[in-house]
Short mmCIF file of C-alpha atoms and ligand atoms in Angstrom, two decimals:
data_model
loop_
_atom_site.label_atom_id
_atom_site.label_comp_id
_atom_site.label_asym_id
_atom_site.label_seq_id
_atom_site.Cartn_x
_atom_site.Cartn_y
_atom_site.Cartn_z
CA UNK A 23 42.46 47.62 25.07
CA UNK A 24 42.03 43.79 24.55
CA UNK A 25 44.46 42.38 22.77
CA UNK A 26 42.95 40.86 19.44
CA UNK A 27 43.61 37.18 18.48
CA UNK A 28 46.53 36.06 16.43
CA UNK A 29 43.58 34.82 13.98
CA UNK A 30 41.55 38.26 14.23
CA UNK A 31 45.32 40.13 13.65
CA UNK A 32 45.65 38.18 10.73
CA UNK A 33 42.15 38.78 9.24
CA UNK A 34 42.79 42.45 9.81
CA UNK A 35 46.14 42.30 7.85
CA UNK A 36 44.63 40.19 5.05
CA UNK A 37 41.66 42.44 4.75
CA UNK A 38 43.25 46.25 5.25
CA UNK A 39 46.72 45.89 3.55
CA UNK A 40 47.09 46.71 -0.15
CA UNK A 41 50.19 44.58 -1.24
CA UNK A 42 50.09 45.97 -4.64
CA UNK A 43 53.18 47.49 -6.28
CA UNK A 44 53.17 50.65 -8.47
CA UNK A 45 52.30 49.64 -12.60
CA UNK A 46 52.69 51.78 -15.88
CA UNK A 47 49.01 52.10 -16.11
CA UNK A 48 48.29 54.13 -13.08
CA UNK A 49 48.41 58.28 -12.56
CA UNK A 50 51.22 60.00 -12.04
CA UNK A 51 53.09 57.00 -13.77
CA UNK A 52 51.05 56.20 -16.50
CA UNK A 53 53.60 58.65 -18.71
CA UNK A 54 55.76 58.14 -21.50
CA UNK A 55 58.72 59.17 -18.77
CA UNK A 56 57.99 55.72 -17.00
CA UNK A 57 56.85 53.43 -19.24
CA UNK A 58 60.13 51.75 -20.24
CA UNK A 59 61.02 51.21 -16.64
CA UNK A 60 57.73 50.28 -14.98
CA UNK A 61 55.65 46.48 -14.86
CA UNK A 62 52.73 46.69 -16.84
CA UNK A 63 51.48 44.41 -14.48
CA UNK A 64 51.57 43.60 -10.56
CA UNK A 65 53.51 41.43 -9.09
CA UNK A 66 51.76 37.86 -8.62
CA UNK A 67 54.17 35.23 -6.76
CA UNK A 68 52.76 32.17 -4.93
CA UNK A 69 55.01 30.88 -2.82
CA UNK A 70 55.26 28.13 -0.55
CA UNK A 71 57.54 27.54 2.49
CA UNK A 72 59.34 31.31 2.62
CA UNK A 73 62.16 32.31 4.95
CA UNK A 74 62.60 36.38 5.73
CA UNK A 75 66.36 37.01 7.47
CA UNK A 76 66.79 39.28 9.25
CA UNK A 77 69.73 41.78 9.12
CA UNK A 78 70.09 41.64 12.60
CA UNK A 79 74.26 41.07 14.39
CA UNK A 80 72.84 38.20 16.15
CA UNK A 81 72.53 36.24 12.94
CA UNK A 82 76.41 35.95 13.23
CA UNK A 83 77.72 32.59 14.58
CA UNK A 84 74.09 31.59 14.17
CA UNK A 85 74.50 28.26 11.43
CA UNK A 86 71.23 28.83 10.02
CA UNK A 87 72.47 29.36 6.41
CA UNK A 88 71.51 25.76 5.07
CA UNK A 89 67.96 26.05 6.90
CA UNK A 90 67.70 29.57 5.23
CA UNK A 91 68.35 28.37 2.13
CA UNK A 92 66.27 25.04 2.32
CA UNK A 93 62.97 27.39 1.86
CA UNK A 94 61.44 27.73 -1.43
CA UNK A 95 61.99 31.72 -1.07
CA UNK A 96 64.35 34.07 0.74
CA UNK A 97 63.92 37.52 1.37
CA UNK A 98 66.44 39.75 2.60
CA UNK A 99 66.66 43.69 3.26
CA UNK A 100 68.95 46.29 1.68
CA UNK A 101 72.77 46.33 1.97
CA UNK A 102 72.34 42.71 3.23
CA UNK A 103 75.68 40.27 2.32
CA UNK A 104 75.56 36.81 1.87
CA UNK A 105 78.75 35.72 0.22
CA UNK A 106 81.44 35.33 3.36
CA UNK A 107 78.12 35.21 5.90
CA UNK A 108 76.45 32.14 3.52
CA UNK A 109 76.99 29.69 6.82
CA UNK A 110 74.59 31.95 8.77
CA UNK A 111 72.38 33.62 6.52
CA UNK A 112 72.34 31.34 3.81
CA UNK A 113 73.06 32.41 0.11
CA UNK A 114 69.62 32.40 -2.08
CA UNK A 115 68.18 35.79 -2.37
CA UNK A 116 64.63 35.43 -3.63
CA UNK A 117 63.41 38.88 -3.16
CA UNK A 118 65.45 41.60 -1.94
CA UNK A 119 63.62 44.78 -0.01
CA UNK A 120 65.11 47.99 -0.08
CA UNK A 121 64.12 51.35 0.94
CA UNK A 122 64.99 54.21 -0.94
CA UNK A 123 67.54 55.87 1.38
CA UNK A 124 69.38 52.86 0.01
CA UNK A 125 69.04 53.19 -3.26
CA UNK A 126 69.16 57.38 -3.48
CA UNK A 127 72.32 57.91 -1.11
CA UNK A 128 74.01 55.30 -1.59
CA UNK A 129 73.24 55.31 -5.45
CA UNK A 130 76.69 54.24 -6.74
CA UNK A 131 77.08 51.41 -4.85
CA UNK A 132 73.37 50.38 -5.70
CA UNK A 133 73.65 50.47 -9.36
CA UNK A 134 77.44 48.76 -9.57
CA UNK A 135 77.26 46.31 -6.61
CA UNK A 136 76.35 42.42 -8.01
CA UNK A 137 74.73 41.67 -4.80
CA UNK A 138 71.49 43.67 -6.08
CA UNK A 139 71.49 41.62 -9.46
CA UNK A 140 69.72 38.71 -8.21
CA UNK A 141 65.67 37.77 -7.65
CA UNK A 142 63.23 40.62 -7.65
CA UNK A 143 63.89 43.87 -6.06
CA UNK A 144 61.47 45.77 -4.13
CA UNK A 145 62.18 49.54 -3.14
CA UNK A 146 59.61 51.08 -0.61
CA UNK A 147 59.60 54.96 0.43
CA UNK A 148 58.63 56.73 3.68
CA UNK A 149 55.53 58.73 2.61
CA UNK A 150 53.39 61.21 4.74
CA UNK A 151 50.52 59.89 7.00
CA UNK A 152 47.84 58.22 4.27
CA UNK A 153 49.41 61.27 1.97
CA UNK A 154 47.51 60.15 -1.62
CA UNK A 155 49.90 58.72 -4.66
CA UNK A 156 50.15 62.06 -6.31
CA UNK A 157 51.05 64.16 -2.97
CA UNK A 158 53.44 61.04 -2.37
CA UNK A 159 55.10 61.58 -5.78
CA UNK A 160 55.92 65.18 -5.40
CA UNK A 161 57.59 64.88 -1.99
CA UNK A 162 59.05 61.28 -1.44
CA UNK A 163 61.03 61.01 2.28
CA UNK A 164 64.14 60.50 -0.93
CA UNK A 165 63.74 61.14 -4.09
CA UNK A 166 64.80 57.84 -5.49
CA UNK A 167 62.73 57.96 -8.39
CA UNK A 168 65.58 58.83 -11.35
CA UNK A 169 68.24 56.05 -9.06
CA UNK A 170 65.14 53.75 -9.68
CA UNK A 171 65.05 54.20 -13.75
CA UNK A 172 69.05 54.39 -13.60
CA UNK A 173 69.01 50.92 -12.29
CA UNK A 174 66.25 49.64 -14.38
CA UNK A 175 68.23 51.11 -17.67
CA UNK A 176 71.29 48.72 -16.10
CA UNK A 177 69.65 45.79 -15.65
CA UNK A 178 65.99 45.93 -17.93
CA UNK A 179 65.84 42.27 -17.55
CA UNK A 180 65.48 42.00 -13.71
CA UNK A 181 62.49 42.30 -11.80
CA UNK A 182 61.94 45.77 -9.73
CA UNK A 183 59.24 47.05 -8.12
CA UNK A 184 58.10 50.30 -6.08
CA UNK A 185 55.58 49.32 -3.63
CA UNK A 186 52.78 51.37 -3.29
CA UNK A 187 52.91 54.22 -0.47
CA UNK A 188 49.44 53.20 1.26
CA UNK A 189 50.65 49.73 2.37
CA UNK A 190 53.27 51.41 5.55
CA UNK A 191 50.37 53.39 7.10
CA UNK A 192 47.99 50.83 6.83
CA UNK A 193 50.00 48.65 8.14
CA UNK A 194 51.05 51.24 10.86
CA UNK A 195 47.23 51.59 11.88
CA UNK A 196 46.86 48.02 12.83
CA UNK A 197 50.14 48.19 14.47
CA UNK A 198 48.14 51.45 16.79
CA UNK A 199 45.37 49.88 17.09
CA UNK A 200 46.92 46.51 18.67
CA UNK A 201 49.39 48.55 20.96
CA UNK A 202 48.29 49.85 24.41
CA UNK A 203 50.81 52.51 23.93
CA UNK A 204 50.96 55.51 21.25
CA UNK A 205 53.49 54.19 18.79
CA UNK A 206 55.83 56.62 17.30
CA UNK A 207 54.45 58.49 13.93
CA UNK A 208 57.06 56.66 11.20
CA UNK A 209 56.70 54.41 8.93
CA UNK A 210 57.63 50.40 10.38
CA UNK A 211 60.65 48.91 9.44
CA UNK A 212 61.64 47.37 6.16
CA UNK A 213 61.51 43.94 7.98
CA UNK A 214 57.87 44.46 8.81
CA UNK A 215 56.99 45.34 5.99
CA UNK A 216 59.25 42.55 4.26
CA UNK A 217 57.54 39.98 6.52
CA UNK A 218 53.70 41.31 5.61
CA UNK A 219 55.05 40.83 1.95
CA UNK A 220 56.03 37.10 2.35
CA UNK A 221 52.71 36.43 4.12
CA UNK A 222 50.96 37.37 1.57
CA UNK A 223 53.39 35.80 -1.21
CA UNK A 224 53.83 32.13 0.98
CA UNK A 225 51.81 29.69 2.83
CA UNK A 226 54.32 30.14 5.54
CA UNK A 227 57.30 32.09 6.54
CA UNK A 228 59.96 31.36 9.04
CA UNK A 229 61.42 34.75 10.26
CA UNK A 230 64.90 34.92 11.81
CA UNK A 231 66.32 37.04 14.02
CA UNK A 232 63.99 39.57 14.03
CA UNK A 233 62.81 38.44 17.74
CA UNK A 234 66.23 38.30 19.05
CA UNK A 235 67.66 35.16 20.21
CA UNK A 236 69.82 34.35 23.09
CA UNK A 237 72.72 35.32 20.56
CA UNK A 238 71.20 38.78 21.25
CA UNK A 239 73.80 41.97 20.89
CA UNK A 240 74.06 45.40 20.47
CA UNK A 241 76.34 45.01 17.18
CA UNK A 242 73.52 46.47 14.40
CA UNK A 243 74.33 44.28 11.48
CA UNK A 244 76.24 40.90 11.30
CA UNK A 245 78.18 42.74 8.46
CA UNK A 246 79.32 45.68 10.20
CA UNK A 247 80.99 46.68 13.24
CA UNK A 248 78.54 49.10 14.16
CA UNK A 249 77.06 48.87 17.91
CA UNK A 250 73.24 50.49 18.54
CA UNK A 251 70.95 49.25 20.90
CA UNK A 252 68.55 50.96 18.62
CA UNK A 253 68.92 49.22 15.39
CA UNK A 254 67.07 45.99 17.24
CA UNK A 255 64.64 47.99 19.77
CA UNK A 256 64.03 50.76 17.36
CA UNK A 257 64.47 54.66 17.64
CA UNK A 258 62.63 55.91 14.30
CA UNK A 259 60.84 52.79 13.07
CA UNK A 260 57.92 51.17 15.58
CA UNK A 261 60.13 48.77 15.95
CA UNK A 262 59.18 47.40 19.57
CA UNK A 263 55.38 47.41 18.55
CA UNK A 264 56.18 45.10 15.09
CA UNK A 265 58.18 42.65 17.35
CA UNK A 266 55.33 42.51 20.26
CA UNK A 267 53.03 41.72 17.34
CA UNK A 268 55.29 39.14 15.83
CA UNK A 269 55.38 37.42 18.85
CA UNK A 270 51.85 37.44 19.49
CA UNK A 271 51.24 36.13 15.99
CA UNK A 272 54.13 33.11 16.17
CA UNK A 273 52.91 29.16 16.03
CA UNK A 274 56.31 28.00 16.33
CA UNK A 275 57.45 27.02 19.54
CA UNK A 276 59.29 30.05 21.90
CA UNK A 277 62.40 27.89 22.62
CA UNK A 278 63.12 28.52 18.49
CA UNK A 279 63.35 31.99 19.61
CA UNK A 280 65.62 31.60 22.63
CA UNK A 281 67.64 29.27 20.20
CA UNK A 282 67.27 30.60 17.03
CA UNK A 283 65.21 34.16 16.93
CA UNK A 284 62.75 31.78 14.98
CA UNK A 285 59.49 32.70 14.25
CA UNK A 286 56.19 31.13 12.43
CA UNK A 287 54.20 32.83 10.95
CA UNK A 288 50.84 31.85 8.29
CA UNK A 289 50.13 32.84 5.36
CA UNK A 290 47.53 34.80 4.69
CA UNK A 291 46.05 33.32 1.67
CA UNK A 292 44.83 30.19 4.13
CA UNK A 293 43.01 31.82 6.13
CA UNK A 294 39.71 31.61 7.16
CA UNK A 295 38.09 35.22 8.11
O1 LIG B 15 69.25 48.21 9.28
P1 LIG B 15 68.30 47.75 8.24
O2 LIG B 15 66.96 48.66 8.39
O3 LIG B 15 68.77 47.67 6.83
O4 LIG B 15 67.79 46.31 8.69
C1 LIG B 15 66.77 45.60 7.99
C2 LIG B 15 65.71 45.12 8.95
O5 LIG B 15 66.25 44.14 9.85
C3 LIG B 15 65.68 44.28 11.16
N1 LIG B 15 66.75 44.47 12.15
C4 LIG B 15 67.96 44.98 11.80
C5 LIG B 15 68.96 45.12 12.73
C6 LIG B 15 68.73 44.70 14.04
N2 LIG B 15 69.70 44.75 14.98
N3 LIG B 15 67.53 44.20 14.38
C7 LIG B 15 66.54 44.07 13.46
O6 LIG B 15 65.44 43.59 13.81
C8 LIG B 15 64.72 45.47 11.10
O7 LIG B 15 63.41 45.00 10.92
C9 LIG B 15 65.17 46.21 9.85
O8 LIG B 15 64.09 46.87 9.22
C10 LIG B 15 65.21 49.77 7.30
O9 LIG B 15 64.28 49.33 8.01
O10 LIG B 15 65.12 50.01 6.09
C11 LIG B 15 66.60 49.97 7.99
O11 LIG B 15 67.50 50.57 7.04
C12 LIG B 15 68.71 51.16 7.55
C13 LIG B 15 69.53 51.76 6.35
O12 LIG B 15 68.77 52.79 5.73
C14 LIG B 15 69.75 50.63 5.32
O13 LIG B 15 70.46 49.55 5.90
C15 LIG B 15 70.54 51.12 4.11
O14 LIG B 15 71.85 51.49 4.44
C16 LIG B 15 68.40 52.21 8.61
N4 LIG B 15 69.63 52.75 9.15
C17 LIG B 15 70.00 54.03 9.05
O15 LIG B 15 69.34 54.85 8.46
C18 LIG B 15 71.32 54.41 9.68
C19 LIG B 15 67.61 51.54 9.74
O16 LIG B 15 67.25 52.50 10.72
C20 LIG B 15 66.35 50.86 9.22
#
Protein backbone atom coordinates (compact mmCIF):
# COMPACT_ATOMS: atom_id res chain seq x y z
CA UNK A 1 0.00 0.00 0.00
CA UNK A 2 1.05 3.70 -0.59
CA UNK A 3 1.01 5.58 2.16
CA UNK A 4 -1.65 8.48 1.74
CA UNK A 5 -0.66 12.17 2.33
CA UNK A 6 -0.89 13.86 5.65
CA UNK A 7 -3.43 16.23 3.61
CA UNK A 8 -5.39 13.16 1.95
CA UNK A 9 -5.36 11.47 5.85
CA UNK A 10 -6.86 14.47 6.96
CA UNK A 11 -9.57 14.81 4.25
CA UNK A 12 -10.44 11.21 5.01
CA UNK A 13 -10.85 11.97 8.79
CA UNK A 14 -12.81 15.17 8.13
CA UNK A 15 -15.05 13.48 5.66
CA UNK A 16 -15.70 9.73 7.34
CA UNK A 17 -15.77 10.55 11.13
CA UNK A 18 -19.09 11.39 12.82
CA UNK A 19 -18.02 13.57 15.88
CA UNK A 20 -21.49 13.79 17.07
CA UNK A 21 -22.43 12.93 20.67
CA UNK A 22 -25.62 11.03 21.69
CA UNK A 23 -28.94 13.78 22.20
CA UNK A 24 -32.46 13.24 23.87
CA UNK A 25 -34.06 13.29 20.53
CA UNK A 26 -32.64 10.21 19.02
CA UNK A 27 -33.93 6.24 19.35
CA UNK A 28 -33.26 4.28 21.96
CA UNK A 29 -32.78 7.60 24.02
CA UNK A 30 -35.42 9.64 22.96
CA UNK A 31 -37.43 8.21 26.32
CA UNK A 32 -38.80 9.73 29.25
CA UNK A 33 -35.93 7.43 31.19
CA UNK A 34 -33.24 9.83 29.58
CA UNK A 35 -34.53 12.92 29.06
CA UNK A 36 -33.51 14.65 32.31
CA UNK A 37 -29.96 13.52 31.88
CA UNK A 38 -29.32 13.87 28.14
CA UNK A 39 -28.32 17.37 25.80
CA UNK A 40 -31.07 18.23 23.76
CA UNK A 41 -28.57 19.34 21.57
CA UNK A 42 -24.91 18.38 20.25
CA UNK A 43 -22.09 19.57 21.36
CA UNK A 44 -20.78 22.69 19.23
CA UNK A 45 -17.26 24.10 20.61
CA UNK A 46 -14.92 26.16 18.38
CA UNK A 47 -11.83 26.26 19.65
CA UNK A 48 -8.68 27.74 18.85
CA UNK A 49 -5.09 26.80 19.90
CA UNK A 50 -5.96 23.24 21.89
CA UNK A 51 -3.48 21.15 23.83
CA UNK A 52 -4.40 17.12 24.36
CA UNK A 53 -1.91 15.56 27.35
CA UNK A 54 -1.25 12.71 27.36
CA UNK A 55 -1.40 10.32 30.38
CA UNK A 56 1.69 8.92 29.53
CA UNK A 57 4.88 8.39 32.77
CA UNK A 58 7.08 10.31 30.57
CA UNK A 59 5.12 13.47 31.19
CA UNK A 60 6.83 13.36 34.70
CA UNK A 61 9.84 15.71 35.14
CA UNK A 62 8.67 17.03 31.80
CA UNK A 63 7.94 21.18 32.80
CA UNK A 64 5.39 21.49 30.27
CA UNK A 65 2.57 22.49 32.70
CA UNK A 66 2.65 26.37 31.92
CA UNK A 67 2.83 25.55 28.02
CA UNK A 68 -0.15 23.12 28.67
CA UNK A 69 -2.01 25.50 30.21
CA UNK A 70 -1.15 28.55 27.90
CA UNK A 71 -3.68 26.85 25.17
CA UNK A 72 -7.10 28.07 24.90
CA UNK A 73 -8.32 24.28 25.67
CA UNK A 74 -6.98 21.24 27.47
CA UNK A 75 -8.07 17.88 27.18
CA UNK A 76 -7.13 15.18 29.33
CA UNK A 77 -8.18 11.33 29.69
CA UNK A 78 -9.81 9.53 32.61
CA UNK A 79 -8.27 9.11 36.09
CA UNK A 80 -5.81 11.85 34.91
CA UNK A 81 -4.39 14.22 38.12
CA UNK A 82 -3.33 17.53 37.84
CA UNK A 83 -3.13 19.02 41.29
CA UNK A 84 0.58 17.83 42.70
CA UNK A 85 1.61 17.07 38.72
CA UNK A 86 0.35 20.97 37.67
CA UNK A 87 4.34 21.71 36.83
CA UNK A 88 4.18 18.99 34.13
CA UNK A 89 0.82 18.61 32.99
CA UNK A 90 -0.49 21.83 33.65
CA UNK A 91 -3.79 22.42 35.68
CA UNK A 92 -6.80 23.61 33.21
CA UNK A 93 -8.99 20.77 32.28
CA UNK A 94 -11.12 21.87 29.35
CA UNK A 95 -12.62 18.65 28.38
CA UNK A 96 -12.05 15.54 30.12
CA UNK A 97 -12.43 11.96 28.05
CA UNK A 98 -13.34 9.01 29.77
CA UNK A 99 -14.26 5.61 28.81
CA UNK A 100 -16.74 3.79 30.53
CA UNK A 101 -14.63 1.13 32.29
CA UNK A 102 -13.86 4.31 34.19
CA UNK A 103 -16.85 5.44 35.02
CA UNK A 104 -18.78 1.76 35.59
CA UNK A 105 -15.93 0.05 37.79
CA UNK A 106 -14.64 2.49 39.30
CA UNK A 107 -18.13 4.19 39.89
CA UNK A 108 -17.55 5.49 43.46
CA UNK A 109 -14.63 7.19 42.92
CA UNK A 110 -16.19 8.73 39.63
CA UNK A 111 -19.19 10.21 41.15
CA UNK A 112 -17.32 11.59 44.61
CA UNK A 113 -13.87 12.53 43.20
CA UNK A 114 -13.70 16.69 42.46
CA UNK A 115 -11.26 16.09 39.79
CA UNK A 116 -14.30 15.06 37.37
CA UNK A 117 -16.26 18.36 38.33
CA UNK A 118 -14.58 20.56 35.98
CA UNK A 119 -15.12 21.43 31.91
CA UNK A 120 -17.18 19.03 29.90
CA UNK A 121 -17.00 15.38 30.27
CA UNK A 122 -17.04 13.00 27.53
CA UNK A 123 -17.57 9.13 28.21
CA UNK A 124 -17.00 6.82 25.10
CA UNK A 125 -17.79 2.88 25.09
CA UNK A 126 -16.16 -0.04 23.24
CA UNK A 127 -18.98 -1.18 20.89
CA UNK A 128 -19.00 -4.19 18.40
CA UNK A 129 -17.54 -3.78 14.83
CA UNK A 130 -20.03 -0.92 13.09
CA UNK A 131 -22.72 -2.78 15.63
CA UNK A 132 -25.90 -0.10 14.96
CA UNK A 133 -27.00 2.34 18.10
CA UNK A 134 -29.72 0.03 19.21
CA UNK A 135 -27.51 -3.36 19.11
CA UNK A 136 -24.85 -0.97 20.85
CA UNK A 137 -27.36 -0.10 23.62
CA UNK A 138 -28.29 -3.56 24.59
CA UNK A 139 -24.73 -4.87 24.96
CA UNK A 140 -22.24 -1.96 25.81
CA UNK A 141 -18.32 -3.45 26.37
CA UNK A 142 -19.71 -1.81 30.33
CA UNK A 143 -22.77 -1.01 31.08
CA UNK A 144 -22.16 2.50 32.24
CA UNK A 145 -25.35 3.78 31.30
CA UNK A 146 -27.21 4.08 35.05
CA UNK A 147 -23.19 5.42 36.51
CA UNK A 148 -23.80 7.97 33.60
CA UNK A 149 -27.43 9.32 34.94
CA UNK A 150 -26.00 8.82 38.65
CA UNK A 151 -23.44 11.38 37.84
CA UNK A 152 -25.60 13.61 35.85
CA UNK A 153 -28.29 13.58 38.96
CA UNK A 154 -24.89 14.85 41.07
CA UNK A 155 -23.84 17.40 39.10
CA UNK A 156 -27.07 18.50 36.47
CA UNK A 157 -25.24 21.64 35.85
CA UNK A 158 -22.05 20.25 34.19
CA UNK A 159 -21.61 19.35 30.77
CA UNK A 160 -21.56 15.38 29.87
CA UNK A 161 -21.69 13.71 26.92
CA UNK A 162 -21.76 9.98 25.47
CA UNK A 163 -20.17 9.97 22.18
CA UNK A 164 -21.73 8.17 19.64
CA UNK A 165 -20.54 4.38 19.07
CA UNK A 166 -19.86 4.79 15.14
CA UNK A 167 -17.04 7.35 15.57
CA UNK A 168 -14.18 4.29 17.10
CA UNK A 169 -14.74 2.04 14.05
CA UNK A 170 -14.70 4.61 11.67
CA UNK A 171 -11.98 5.88 12.90
CA UNK A 172 -10.44 2.30 13.20
CA UNK A 173 -11.06 1.80 9.31
CA UNK A 174 -8.88 4.63 8.31
CA UNK A 175 -6.44 3.55 10.83
CA UNK A 176 -6.58 -0.25 8.48
CA UNK A 177 -6.62 1.21 5.64
CA UNK A 178 -3.32 3.47 6.24
CA UNK A 179 -1.43 0.48 7.96
CA UNK A 180 0.52 -2.11 5.88
CA UNK A 181 -0.14 -4.46 8.65
CA UNK A 182 -3.61 -6.01 9.98
CA UNK A 183 -4.23 -3.94 13.07
CA UNK A 184 -5.70 -5.63 15.99
CA UNK A 185 -9.79 -5.77 16.02
CA UNK A 186 -10.39 -3.12 19.22
CA UNK A 187 -11.45 -0.09 19.44
CA UNK A 188 -8.21 2.82 19.44
CA UNK A 189 -7.32 4.37 22.44
CA UNK A 190 -9.06 7.11 24.35
CA UNK A 191 -6.12 9.41 23.28
CA UNK A 192 -6.91 8.84 19.64
CA UNK A 193 -9.94 9.31 19.86
CA UNK A 194 -9.42 12.42 22.30
CA UNK A 195 -7.02 13.88 19.70
CA UNK A 196 -9.68 13.32 16.54
CA UNK A 197 -12.07 15.25 18.99
CA UNK A 198 -9.81 18.37 19.43
CA UNK A 199 -9.19 18.42 15.66
CA UNK A 200 -12.33 18.79 14.97
CA UNK A 201 -13.14 21.25 18.04
CA UNK A 202 -9.60 23.58 17.37
CA UNK A 203 -7.71 25.10 14.62
CA UNK A 204 -4.77 23.37 16.09
CA UNK A 205 -3.73 20.98 18.72
CA UNK A 206 -0.40 20.38 20.30
CA UNK A 207 -0.33 16.71 21.56
CA UNK A 208 2.10 15.66 24.31
CA UNK A 209 3.53 12.70 25.08
CA UNK A 210 1.66 10.57 23.14
CA UNK A 211 4.83 10.07 20.66
CA UNK A 212 7.16 9.40 23.41
CA UNK A 213 9.97 11.63 24.06
CA UNK A 214 13.47 10.97 25.03
CA UNK A 215 11.95 11.00 28.69
CA UNK A 216 10.52 7.69 27.36
CA UNK A 217 9.76 4.80 30.22
CA UNK A 218 8.05 1.89 30.92
CA UNK A 219 6.25 3.51 34.14
CA UNK A 220 2.33 3.58 32.58
CA UNK A 221 1.10 6.75 34.13
CA UNK A 222 3.05 9.74 35.66
CA UNK A 223 0.57 9.18 38.61
CA UNK A 224 1.16 5.72 39.36
CA UNK A 225 3.85 3.39 39.98
CA UNK A 226 2.74 0.98 37.60
CA UNK A 227 5.46 -0.33 34.93
CA UNK A 228 3.97 -1.81 31.29
CA UNK A 229 5.68 -1.56 28.23
CA UNK A 230 2.22 -1.95 26.92
CA UNK A 231 0.39 0.98 28.20
CA UNK A 232 2.68 3.21 25.53
CA UNK A 233 3.09 0.48 22.59
CA UNK A 234 -0.32 -0.93 23.10
CA UNK A 235 -1.58 -4.59 23.78
CA UNK A 236 -5.55 -4.15 23.31
CA UNK A 237 -5.87 -0.70 21.75
CA UNK A 238 -4.09 -0.13 18.02
CA UNK A 239 -1.99 1.72 19.74
CA UNK A 240 1.29 1.46 17.49
CA UNK A 241 -0.89 2.15 14.29
CA UNK A 242 -2.52 5.66 15.99
CA UNK A 243 1.11 6.76 16.87
CA UNK A 244 2.62 5.82 13.20
CA UNK A 245 -0.29 7.94 11.96
CA UNK A 246 0.34 10.77 14.35
CA UNK A 247 3.63 11.00 13.25
CA UNK A 248 2.93 10.95 9.72
CA UNK A 249 0.35 13.67 10.22
CA UNK A 250 2.78 16.12 12.58
CA UNK A 251 3.93 19.82 11.11
CA UNK A 252 5.85 20.51 14.09
CA UNK A 253 9.35 19.93 13.97
CA UNK A 254 10.67 16.06 15.17
CA UNK A 255 13.26 17.49 17.64
CA UNK A 256 9.79 18.66 19.78
CA UNK A 257 9.33 15.03 19.93
CA UNK A 258 12.81 13.93 21.00
CA UNK A 259 12.47 16.94 23.49
CA UNK A 260 9.12 17.14 24.35
CA UNK A 261 6.81 14.11 22.79
CA UNK A 262 5.35 17.26 20.93
CA UNK A 263 3.21 16.96 18.21
CA UNK A 264 1.22 19.38 15.60
CA UNK A 265 -1.43 18.62 14.39
CA UNK A 266 -4.40 20.87 12.06
CA UNK A 267 -7.52 21.29 12.48
CA UNK A 268 -9.81 19.99 10.46
CA UNK A 269 -12.22 22.72 9.97
CA UNK A 270 -9.25 24.56 7.70
CA UNK A 271 -8.90 22.35 5.46
CA UNK A 272 -9.10 22.31 2.00
CA UNK A 273 -10.40 18.77 0.50
O1 LIG B 1 -4.17 4.50 30.49
P1 LIG B 1 -5.18 5.42 29.90
O2 LIG B 1 -5.90 4.63 28.69
O3 LIG B 1 -6.16 6.07 30.81
O4 LIG B 1 -4.36 6.56 29.14
C1 LIG B 1 -5.00 7.57 28.36
C2 LIG B 1 -4.35 7.66 26.99
O5 LIG B 1 -3.00 8.12 27.10
C3 LIG B 1 -2.17 7.46 26.14
N1 LIG B 1 -1.04 6.80 26.82
C4 LIG B 1 -1.14 6.41 28.12
C5 LIG B 1 -0.07 5.82 28.75
C6 LIG B 1 1.12 5.64 28.05
N2 LIG B 1 2.22 5.13 28.64
N3 LIG B 1 1.21 6.03 26.77
C7 LIG B 1 0.15 6.60 26.14
O6 LIG B 1 0.26 6.96 24.95
C8 LIG B 1 -3.05 6.48 25.37
O7 LIG B 1 -3.46 7.07 24.16
C9 LIG B 1 -4.26 6.32 26.28
O8 LIG B 1 -5.44 6.07 25.56
C10 LIG B 1 -7.89 4.22 27.53
O9 LIG B 1 -7.43 4.37 26.38
O10 LIG B 1 -9.04 4.53 27.87
C11 LIG B 1 -6.92 3.65 28.61
O11 LIG B 1 -7.65 3.46 29.83
C12 LIG B 1 -7.06 2.62 30.85
C13 LIG B 1 -8.04 2.55 32.07
O12 LIG B 1 -9.26 1.95 31.67
C14 LIG B 1 -8.34 4.00 32.53
O13 LIG B 1 -7.15 4.67 32.89
C15 LIG B 1 -9.29 4.03 33.72
O14 LIG B 1 -8.72 3.46 34.87
C16 LIG B 1 -6.73 1.24 30.29
N4 LIG B 1 -6.08 0.44 31.31
C17 LIG B 1 -6.59 -0.69 31.81
O15 LIG B 1 -7.65 -1.13 31.47
C18 LIG B 1 -5.76 -1.39 32.87
C19 LIG B 1 -5.78 1.42 29.11
O16 LIG B 1 -5.49 0.16 28.52
C20 LIG B 1 -6.35 2.33 28.04
Amino acid sequence: TTKLSPEKILCQLRNRLDFGMITATESPFNTSEWEPYLPKKNITMQLGRCAVVSSAGSMRSSHLGSEIDGHDAVLRFNGAPTGEFQVDVGKETTIRLVNSQLITVEEQKFVSDPQYNFGTLIVWDPAPYHSDIHEWYQKPDYNFFESFKHYRKRHPEQPFYILNPYMQWQLWDILQENSPEDIQPNPPSSGMLGIVLMMNFCDEVDVYEFLPSKRRTDICHYYQKFFDQACTMGAYHPLLFEKNMIKHLNRGKDEDIYNHGKVTLTGLRNIQC
